Short mmCIF file of C-alpha atoms and ligand atoms in Angstrom, two decimals:
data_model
loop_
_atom_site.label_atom_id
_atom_site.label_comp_id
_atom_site.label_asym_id
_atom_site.label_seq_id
_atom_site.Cartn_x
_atom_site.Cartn_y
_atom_site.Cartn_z
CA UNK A 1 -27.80 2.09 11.29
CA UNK A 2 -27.29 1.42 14.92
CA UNK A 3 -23.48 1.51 15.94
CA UNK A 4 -24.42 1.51 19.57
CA UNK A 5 -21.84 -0.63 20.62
CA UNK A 6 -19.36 0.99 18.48
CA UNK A 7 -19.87 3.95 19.78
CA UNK A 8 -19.38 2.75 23.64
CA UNK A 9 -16.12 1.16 22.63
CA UNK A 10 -14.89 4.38 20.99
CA UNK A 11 -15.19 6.21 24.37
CA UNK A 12 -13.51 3.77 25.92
CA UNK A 13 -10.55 3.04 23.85
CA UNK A 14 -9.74 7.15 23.90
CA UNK A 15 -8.93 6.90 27.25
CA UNK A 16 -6.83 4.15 26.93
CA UNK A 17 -5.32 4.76 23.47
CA UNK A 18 -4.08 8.29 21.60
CA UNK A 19 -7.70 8.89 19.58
CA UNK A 20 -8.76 5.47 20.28
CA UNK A 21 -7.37 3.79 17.36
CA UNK A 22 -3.98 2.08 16.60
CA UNK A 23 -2.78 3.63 13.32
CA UNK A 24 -4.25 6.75 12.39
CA UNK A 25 -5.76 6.13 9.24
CA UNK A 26 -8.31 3.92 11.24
CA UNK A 27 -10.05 7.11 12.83
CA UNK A 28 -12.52 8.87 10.83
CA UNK A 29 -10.88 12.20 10.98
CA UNK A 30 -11.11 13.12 7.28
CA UNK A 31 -15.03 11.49 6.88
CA UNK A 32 -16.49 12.92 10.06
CA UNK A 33 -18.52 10.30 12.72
CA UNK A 34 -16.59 7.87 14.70
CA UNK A 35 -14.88 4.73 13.98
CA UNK A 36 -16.51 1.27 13.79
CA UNK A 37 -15.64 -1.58 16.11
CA UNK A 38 -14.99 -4.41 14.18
CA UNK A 39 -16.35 -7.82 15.50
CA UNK A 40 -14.89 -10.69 12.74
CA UNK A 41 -13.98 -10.35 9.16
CA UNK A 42 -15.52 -13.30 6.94
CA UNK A 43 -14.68 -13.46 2.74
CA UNK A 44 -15.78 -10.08 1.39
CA UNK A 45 -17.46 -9.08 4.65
CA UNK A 46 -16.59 -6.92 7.65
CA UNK A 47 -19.22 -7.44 10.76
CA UNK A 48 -19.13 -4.93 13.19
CA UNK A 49 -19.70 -5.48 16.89
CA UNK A 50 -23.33 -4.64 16.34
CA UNK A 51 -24.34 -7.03 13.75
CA UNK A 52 -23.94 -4.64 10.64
CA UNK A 53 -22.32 -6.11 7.96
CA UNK A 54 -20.51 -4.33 5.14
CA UNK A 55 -18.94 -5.28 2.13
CA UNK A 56 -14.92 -4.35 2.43
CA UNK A 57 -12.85 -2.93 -0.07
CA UNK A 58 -10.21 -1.69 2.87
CA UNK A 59 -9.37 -5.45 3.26
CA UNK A 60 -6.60 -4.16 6.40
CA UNK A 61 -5.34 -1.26 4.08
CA UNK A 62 -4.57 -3.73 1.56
CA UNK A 63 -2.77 -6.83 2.94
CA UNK A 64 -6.34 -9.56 2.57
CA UNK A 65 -6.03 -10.25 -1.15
CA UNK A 66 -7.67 -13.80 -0.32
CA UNK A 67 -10.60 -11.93 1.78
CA UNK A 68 -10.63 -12.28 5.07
CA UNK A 69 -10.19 -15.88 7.28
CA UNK A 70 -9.81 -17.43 3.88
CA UNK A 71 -9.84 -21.43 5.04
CA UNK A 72 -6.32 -21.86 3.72
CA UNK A 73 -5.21 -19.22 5.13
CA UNK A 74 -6.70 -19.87 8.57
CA UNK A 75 -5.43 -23.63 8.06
CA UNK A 76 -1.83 -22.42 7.58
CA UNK A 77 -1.58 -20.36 10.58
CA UNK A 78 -3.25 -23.02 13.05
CA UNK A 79 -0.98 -25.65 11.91
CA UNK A 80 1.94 -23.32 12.39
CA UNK A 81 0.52 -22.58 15.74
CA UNK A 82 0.67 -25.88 16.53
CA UNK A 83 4.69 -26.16 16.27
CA UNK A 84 5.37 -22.92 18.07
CA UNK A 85 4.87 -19.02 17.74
CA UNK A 86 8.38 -18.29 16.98
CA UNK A 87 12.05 -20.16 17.44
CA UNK A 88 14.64 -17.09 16.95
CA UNK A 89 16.25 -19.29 14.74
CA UNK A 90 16.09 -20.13 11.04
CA UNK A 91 13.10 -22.24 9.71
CA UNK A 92 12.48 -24.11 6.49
CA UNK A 93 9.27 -21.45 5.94
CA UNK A 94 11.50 -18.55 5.11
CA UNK A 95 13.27 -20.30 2.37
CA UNK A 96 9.58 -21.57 1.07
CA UNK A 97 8.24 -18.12 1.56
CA UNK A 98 11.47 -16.55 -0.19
CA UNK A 99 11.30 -18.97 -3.22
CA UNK A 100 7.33 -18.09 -3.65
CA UNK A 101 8.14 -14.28 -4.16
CA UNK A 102 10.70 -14.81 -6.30
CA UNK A 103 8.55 -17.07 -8.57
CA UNK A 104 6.43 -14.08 -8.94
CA UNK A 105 9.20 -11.06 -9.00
CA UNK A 106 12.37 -13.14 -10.60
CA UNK A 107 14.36 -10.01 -10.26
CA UNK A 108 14.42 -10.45 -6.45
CA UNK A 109 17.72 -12.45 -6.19
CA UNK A 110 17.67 -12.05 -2.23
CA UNK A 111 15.41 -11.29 0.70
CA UNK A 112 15.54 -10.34 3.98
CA UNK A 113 12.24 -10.67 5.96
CA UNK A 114 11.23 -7.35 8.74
CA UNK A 115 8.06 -6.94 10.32
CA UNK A 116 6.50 -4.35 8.89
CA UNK A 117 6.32 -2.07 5.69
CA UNK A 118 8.12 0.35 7.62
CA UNK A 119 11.10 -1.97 8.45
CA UNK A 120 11.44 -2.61 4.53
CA UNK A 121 11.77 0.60 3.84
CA UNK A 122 13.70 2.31 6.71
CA UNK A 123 15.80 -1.04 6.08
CA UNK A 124 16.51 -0.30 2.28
CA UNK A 125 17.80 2.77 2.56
CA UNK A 126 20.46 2.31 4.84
CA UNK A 127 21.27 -0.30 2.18
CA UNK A 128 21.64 2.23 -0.33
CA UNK A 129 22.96 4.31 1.46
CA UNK A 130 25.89 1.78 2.58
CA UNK A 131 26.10 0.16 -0.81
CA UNK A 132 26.45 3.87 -2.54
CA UNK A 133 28.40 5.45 0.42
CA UNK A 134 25.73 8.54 -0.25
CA UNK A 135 23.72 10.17 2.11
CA UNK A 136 21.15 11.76 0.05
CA UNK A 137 17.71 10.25 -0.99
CA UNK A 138 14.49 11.29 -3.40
CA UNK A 139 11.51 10.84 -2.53
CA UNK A 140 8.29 11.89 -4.01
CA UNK A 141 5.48 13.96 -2.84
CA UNK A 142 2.49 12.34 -1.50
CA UNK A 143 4.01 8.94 -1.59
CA UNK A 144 4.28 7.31 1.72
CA UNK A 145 6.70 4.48 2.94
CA UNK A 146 6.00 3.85 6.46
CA UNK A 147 6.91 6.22 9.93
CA UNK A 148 10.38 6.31 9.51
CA UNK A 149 12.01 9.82 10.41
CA UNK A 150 13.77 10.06 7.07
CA UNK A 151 10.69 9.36 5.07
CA UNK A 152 7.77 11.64 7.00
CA UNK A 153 8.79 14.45 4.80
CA UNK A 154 6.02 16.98 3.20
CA UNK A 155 7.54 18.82 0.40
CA UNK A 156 5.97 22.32 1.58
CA UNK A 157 5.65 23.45 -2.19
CA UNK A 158 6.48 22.08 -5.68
CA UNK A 159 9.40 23.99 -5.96
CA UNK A 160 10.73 23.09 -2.49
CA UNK A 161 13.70 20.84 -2.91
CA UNK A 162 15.18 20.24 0.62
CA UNK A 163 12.38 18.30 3.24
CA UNK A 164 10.86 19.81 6.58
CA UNK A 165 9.66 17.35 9.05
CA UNK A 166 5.87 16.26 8.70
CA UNK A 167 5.47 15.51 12.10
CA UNK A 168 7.09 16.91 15.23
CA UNK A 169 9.56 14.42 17.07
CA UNK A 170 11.58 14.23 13.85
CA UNK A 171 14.61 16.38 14.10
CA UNK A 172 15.42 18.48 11.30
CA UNK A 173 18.80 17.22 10.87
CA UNK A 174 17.63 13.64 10.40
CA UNK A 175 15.66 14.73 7.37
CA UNK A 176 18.26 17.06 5.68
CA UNK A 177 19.26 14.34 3.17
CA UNK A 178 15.62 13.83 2.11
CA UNK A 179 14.99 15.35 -1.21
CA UNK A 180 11.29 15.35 -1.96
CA UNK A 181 10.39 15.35 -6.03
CA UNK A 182 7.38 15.30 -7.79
CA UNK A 183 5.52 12.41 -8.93
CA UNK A 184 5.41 12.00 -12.32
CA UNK A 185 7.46 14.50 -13.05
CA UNK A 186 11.31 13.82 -14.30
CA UNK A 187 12.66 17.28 -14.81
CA UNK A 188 12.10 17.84 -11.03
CA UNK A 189 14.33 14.33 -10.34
CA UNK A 190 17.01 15.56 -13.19
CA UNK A 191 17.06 18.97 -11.38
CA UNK A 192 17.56 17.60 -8.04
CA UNK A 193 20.72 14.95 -9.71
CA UNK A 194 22.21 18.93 -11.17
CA UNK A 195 22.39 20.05 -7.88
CA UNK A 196 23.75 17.12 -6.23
CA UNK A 197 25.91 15.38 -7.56
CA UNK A 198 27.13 11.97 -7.04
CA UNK A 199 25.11 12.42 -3.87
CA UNK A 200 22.07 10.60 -3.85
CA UNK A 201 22.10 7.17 -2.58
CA UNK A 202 18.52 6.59 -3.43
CA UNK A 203 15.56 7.08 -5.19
CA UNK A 204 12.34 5.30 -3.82
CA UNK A 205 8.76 5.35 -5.59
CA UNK A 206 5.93 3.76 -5.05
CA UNK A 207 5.67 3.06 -9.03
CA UNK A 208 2.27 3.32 -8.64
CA UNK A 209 0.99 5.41 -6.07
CA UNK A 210 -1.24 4.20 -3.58
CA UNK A 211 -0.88 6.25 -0.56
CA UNK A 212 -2.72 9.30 -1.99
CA UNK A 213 -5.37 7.38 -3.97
CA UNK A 214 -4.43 5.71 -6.78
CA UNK A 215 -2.30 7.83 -9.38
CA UNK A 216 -0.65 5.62 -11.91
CA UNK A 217 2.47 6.09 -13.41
CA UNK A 218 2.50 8.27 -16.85
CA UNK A 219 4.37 6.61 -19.83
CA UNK A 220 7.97 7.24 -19.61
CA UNK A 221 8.11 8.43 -15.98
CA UNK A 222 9.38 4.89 -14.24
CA UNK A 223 11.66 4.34 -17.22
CA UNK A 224 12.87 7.54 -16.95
CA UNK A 225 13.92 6.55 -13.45
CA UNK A 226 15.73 4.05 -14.17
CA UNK A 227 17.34 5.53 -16.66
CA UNK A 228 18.74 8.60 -14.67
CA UNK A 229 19.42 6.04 -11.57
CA UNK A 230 21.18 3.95 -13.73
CA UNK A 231 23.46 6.91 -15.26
CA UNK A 232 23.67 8.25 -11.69
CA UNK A 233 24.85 5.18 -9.36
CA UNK A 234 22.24 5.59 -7.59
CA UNK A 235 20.03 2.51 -6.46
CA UNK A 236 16.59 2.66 -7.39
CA UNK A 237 14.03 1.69 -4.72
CA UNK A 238 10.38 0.51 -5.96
CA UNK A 239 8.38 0.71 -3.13
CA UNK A 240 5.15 -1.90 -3.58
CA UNK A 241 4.55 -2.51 -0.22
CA UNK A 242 1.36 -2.19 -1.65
CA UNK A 243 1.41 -2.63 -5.42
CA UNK A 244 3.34 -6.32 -5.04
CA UNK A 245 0.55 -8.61 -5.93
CA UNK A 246 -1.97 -6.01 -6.07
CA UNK A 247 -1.41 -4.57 -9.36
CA UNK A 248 -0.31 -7.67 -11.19
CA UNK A 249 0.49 -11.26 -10.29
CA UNK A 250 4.43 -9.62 -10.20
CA UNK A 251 4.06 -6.40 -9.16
CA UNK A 252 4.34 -2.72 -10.73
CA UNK A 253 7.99 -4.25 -11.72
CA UNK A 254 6.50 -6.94 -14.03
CA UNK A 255 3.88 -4.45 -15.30
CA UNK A 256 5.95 -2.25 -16.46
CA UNK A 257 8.69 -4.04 -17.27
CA UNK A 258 11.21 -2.32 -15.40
CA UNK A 259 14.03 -3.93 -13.25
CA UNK A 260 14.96 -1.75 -9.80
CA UNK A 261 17.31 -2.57 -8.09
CA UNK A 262 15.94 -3.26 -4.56
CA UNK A 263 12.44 -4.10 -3.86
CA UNK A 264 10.34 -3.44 -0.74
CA UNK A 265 7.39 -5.44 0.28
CA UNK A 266 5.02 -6.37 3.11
CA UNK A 267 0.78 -5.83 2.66
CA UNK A 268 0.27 -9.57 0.60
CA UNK A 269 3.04 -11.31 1.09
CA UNK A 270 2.10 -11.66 5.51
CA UNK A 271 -1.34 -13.14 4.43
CA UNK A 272 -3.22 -10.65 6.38
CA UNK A 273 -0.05 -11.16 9.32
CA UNK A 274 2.75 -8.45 10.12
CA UNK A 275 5.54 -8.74 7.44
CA UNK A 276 7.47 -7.02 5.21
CA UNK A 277 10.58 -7.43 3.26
CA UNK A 278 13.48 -6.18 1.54
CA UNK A 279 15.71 -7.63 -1.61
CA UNK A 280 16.86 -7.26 -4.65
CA UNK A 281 20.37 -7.49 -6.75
CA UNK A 282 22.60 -9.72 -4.50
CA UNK A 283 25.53 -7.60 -5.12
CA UNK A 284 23.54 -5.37 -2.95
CA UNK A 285 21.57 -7.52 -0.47
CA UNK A 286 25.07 -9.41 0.15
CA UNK A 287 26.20 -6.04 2.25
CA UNK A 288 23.36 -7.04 4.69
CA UNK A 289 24.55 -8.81 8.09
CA UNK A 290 25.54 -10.93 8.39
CA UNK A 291 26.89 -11.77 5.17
CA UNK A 292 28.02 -8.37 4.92
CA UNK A 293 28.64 -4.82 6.98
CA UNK A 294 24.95 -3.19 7.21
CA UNK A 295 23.41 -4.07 10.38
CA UNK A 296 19.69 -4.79 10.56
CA UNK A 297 18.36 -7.17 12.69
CA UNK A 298 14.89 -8.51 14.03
CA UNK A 299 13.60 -10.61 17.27
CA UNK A 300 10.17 -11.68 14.80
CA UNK A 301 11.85 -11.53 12.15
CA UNK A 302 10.75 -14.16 9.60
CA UNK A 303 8.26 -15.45 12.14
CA UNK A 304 6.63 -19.12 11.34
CA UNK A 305 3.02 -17.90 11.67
CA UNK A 306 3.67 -14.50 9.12
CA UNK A 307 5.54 -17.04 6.77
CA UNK A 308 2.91 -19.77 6.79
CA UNK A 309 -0.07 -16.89 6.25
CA UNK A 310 2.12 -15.57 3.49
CA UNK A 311 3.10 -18.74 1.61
CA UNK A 312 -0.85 -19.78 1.69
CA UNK A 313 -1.95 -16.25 0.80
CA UNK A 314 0.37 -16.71 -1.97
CA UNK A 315 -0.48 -20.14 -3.29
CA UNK A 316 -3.57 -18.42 -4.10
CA UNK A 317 -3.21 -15.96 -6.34
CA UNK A 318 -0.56 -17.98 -8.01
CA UNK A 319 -3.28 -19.23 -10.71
CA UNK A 320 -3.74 -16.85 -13.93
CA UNK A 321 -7.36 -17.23 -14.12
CA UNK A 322 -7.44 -15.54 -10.51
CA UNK A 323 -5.94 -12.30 -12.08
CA UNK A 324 -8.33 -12.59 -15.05
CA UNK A 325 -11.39 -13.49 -12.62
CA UNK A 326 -10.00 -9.70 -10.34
CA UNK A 327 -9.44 -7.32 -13.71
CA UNK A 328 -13.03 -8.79 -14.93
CA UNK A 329 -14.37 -7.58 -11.00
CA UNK A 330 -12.51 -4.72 -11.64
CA UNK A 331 -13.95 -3.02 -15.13
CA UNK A 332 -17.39 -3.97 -13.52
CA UNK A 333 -17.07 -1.77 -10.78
CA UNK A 334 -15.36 1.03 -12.95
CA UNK A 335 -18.37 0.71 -14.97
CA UNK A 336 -20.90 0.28 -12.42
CA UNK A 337 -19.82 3.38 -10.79
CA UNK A 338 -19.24 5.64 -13.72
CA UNK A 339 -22.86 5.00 -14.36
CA UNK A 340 -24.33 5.70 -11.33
CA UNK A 341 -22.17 8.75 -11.08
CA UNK A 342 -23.29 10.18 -14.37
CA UNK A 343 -27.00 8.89 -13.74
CA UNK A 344 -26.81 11.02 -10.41
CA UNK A 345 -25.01 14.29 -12.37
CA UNK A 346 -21.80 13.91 -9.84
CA UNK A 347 -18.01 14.53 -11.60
CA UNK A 348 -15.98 11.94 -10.55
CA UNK A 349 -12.61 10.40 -11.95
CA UNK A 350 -11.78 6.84 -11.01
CA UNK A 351 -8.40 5.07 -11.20
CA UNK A 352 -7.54 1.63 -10.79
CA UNK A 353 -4.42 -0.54 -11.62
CA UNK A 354 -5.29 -4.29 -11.02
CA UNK A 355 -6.78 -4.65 -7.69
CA UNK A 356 -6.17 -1.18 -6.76
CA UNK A 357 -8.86 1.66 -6.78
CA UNK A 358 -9.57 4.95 -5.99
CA UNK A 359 -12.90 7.01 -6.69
CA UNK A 360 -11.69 10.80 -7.01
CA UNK A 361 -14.74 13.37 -6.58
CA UNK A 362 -12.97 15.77 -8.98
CA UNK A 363 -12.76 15.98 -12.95
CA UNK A 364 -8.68 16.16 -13.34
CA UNK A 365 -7.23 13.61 -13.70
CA UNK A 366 -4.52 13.08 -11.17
CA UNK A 367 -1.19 13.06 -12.04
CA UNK A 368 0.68 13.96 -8.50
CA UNK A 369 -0.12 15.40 -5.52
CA UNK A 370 -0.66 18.79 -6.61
CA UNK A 371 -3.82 17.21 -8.69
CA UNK A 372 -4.54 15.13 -6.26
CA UNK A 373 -5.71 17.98 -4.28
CA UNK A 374 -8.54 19.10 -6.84
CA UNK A 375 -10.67 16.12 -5.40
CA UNK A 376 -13.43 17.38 -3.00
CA UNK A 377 -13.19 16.11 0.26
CA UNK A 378 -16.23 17.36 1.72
CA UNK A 379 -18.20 15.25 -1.43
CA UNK A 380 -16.14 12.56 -1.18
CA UNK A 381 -17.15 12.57 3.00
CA UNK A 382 -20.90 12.26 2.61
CA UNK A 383 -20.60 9.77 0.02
CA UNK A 384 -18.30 7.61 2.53
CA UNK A 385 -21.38 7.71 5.07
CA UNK A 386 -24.06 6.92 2.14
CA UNK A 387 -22.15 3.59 1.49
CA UNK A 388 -21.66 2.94 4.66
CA UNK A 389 -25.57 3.30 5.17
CA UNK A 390 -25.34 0.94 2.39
CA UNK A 391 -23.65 -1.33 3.50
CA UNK A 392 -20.32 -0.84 2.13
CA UNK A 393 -17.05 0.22 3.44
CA UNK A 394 -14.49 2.14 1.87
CA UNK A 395 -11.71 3.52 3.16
CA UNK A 396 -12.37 6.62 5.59
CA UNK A 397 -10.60 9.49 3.36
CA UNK A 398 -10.48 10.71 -0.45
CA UNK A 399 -6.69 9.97 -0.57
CA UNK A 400 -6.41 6.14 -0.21
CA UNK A 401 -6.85 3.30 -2.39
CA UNK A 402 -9.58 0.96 -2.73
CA UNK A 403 -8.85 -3.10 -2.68
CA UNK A 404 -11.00 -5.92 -3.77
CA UNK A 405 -9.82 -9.90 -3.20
CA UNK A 406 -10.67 -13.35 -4.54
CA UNK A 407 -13.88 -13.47 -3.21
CA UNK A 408 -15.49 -9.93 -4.50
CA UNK A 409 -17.44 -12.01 -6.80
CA UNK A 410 -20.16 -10.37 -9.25
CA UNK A 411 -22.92 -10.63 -6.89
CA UNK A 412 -21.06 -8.60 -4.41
CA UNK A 413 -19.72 -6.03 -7.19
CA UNK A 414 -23.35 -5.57 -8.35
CA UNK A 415 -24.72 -5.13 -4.32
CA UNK A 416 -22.11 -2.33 -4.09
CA UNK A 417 -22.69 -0.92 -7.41
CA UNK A 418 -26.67 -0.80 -5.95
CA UNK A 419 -25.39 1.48 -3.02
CA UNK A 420 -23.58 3.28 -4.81
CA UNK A 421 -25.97 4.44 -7.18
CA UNK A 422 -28.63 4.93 -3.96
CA UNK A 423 -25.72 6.95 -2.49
CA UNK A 424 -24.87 9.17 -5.72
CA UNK A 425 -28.21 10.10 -5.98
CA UNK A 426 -28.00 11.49 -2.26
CA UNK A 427 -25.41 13.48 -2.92
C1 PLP B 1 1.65 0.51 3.95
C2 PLP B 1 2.85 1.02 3.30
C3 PLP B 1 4.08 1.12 3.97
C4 PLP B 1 4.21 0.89 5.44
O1 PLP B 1 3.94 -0.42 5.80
P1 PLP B 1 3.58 -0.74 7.35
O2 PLP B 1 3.46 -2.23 7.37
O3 PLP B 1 2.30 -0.01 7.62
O4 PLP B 1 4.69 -0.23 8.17
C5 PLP B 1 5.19 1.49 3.25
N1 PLP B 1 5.11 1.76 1.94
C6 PLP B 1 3.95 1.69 1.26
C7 PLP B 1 3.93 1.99 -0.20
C8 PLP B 1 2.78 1.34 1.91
O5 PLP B 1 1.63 1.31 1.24
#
């Protein structure tokens, strides 16, 4: 495989950005070798700037559910272009854009549009914590919801309760209120609810996770959330920044059946452009500014180009058949790579939820992060390379999830099935 150019570019960029790359994740830190400079995305396809083109089940860490420069999608945006970039005042767009996701999550009774994932979530909480006049929040081990301060929290050990900073740069004292539980795992919420009491303004959970491979919910655990939330006065937060249109047409709420009681998005609903959003009851989102007390604010807010992407983005996946024509995709890669896994003698455990994947080089099945951590790493690393011999990019670390779009058709689940099996047997 000749990355020539690639490689050039990756000199370059480190002396002009921190490790060359914008977000982290991008780098391959965890998978060894360097980075790959990406030329154009097309449907299923990534080409990189020396001609080599892989199939793409990163898809921008989630966002492409149409595939990438999907015609509608591209139309949208150049007719938006076309009227301006942004106005800084209202537009029709966020009303159409509003009204699409909450066709598809009709527990969303209000929505404020951010940015970025990050904004949603950063956002909701000082919601909650308004709303609740709390301080305190939950979150769960190896679940992720953006760079906030408040939420870049490692819980040390299962039995820690109160969070140390993740990162340096966040002061201790702005993560004191974060209470880190375990997924999965409802005794460790209960416990933390004993020994605070009437103090937690928050629980947020990515219902299923995503942000340490894919580890769905067990039975009982998000009811059990709500449940204790409910009892508690204490808002519950889904997080499906990722899992909104991912896992089903109406998120991890609608698959589960389970009503929280503020929503973040972003990923889908920007049509491969920077969004997110928050909403949810409209007792709550009425405390939001200007309608009510909590300031957040935005100078993109709600931008015409994000809203167009989204609203086409969405249009798309509207149909049922779509969903049927993605689960179908789905099972055939679950079975195309259990087979070539057992043909080659290699343990693996796969997850997916709708559109969301992840390949686990380990024979637990993972339940939290604890599990999570079985996986082998240094496996899952030269498989990474084999497929990307192959032709086939997946994300560059054992801990992330795997997304397919519209246009993963058969023909391109049976091409990566091929590599995989050629890569397997390599192993
Ligand atoms: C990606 C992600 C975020 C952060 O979104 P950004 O747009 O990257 O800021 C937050 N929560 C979850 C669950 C995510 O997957």
């Amino acid at each position: 495989m000749n990355i020539t150019k690639s490689i050039s570019l990756f000199q370059e960029a480190q002396k002009l950005i921190p490790g060359g790359v914008d977000s982290p994740v991008r780098a391959f830190c965890a998978v060894g070798g360097q980075p790959l400079f990406i030329e154009r995305g097309e449907g299923p396809y990534l080409f990189d700037v020396d001609g080599n083109r892989y199939i793409d089940y990163v898809l921008s860490w989630g966002p492409l559910i149409t595939g990438h420069a999907h015609p509608k999608v591209i139309e949208a945006i150049q007719q938006a272009a076309c009227k301006g970039t942004s106005y800084g005042a209202p537009s029709p767009l966020e009303i159409e854009l509003a009204k699409s996701i909450m066709d598809f999550m009709p527990n969303i009774e209000m929505i404020r549009f951010v940015n970025s994932g990050t904004e949603a979530t950063m956002s909701a909480l000082r919601l909650a914590r308004a709303y609740t006049k709390r301080d305190k929040i939950i979150k769960f081990e190896g679940c992720y919801h953006g760079h906030a301060d408040m939420l870049l929290v490692q819980a040390g050990s299962g039995v820690a309760t109160l969070g140390l900073p993740d990162s340096p740069g966040v002061p201790a004292d702005t993560v004191k209120d974060t209470l880190v539980a375990n997924y999965n795992d409802l005794d460790s919420v209960k416990a933390l609810f004993k020994k605070y009491p009437d103090q937690i303004a928050a629980v947020i959970v990515e219902p299923v996770a995503g942000n340490m491979g894919v580890v769905p919910p067990l039975p009982g655990f998000l009811e059990g959330l709500r449940a204790v939330t409910k009892r508690e006065g204490t808002v519950l937060i889904f997080d499906e920044v990722m899992t909104g249109f991912r896992v089903h047409k109406g998120g991890a709420q609608a698959l589960y059946n389970i009503q929280p009681d503020l929503t973040t998005l972003g990923k889908v609903i920007g049509g491969g452009l920077p969004v997110g959003a928050y909403g949810g009851k409209r007792e709550i989102m009425q405390m939001v500014a200007p309608a009510g007390p909590m300031y957040q604010a935005g100078t993109l807010a709600g931008n015409p180009l994000a809203m167009s992407a989204g609203i086409a983005a969405l249009d798309l996946i509207r149909d049922e058949k779509v969903w049927d024509e993605m689960e179908a995709r789905g099972r055939q890669l679950d079975a195309g790579i259990e087979s070539a896994a057992k043909k080659a003698g290699v343990a693996v455990t796969q997850t997916r939820v709708g559109t969301m994947r992840t390949i686990f080089f380990s024979e637990t099945m993972p339940r939290d992060w604890n599990t999570v951590k079985c996986a082998d790493k240094v496996r899952f690393g030269k498989f990474f390379q084999k497929m990307l011999e192959n032709g086939v990019y997946l994300a560059p670390s054992q801990f992330e999830a795997g997304f397919i779009s519209i246009l993963h058709d058969e023909a391109v689940i049976t091409a990566t099935v091929d590599a995989a099996e050629r890569a397997m047997k390599s192993l």
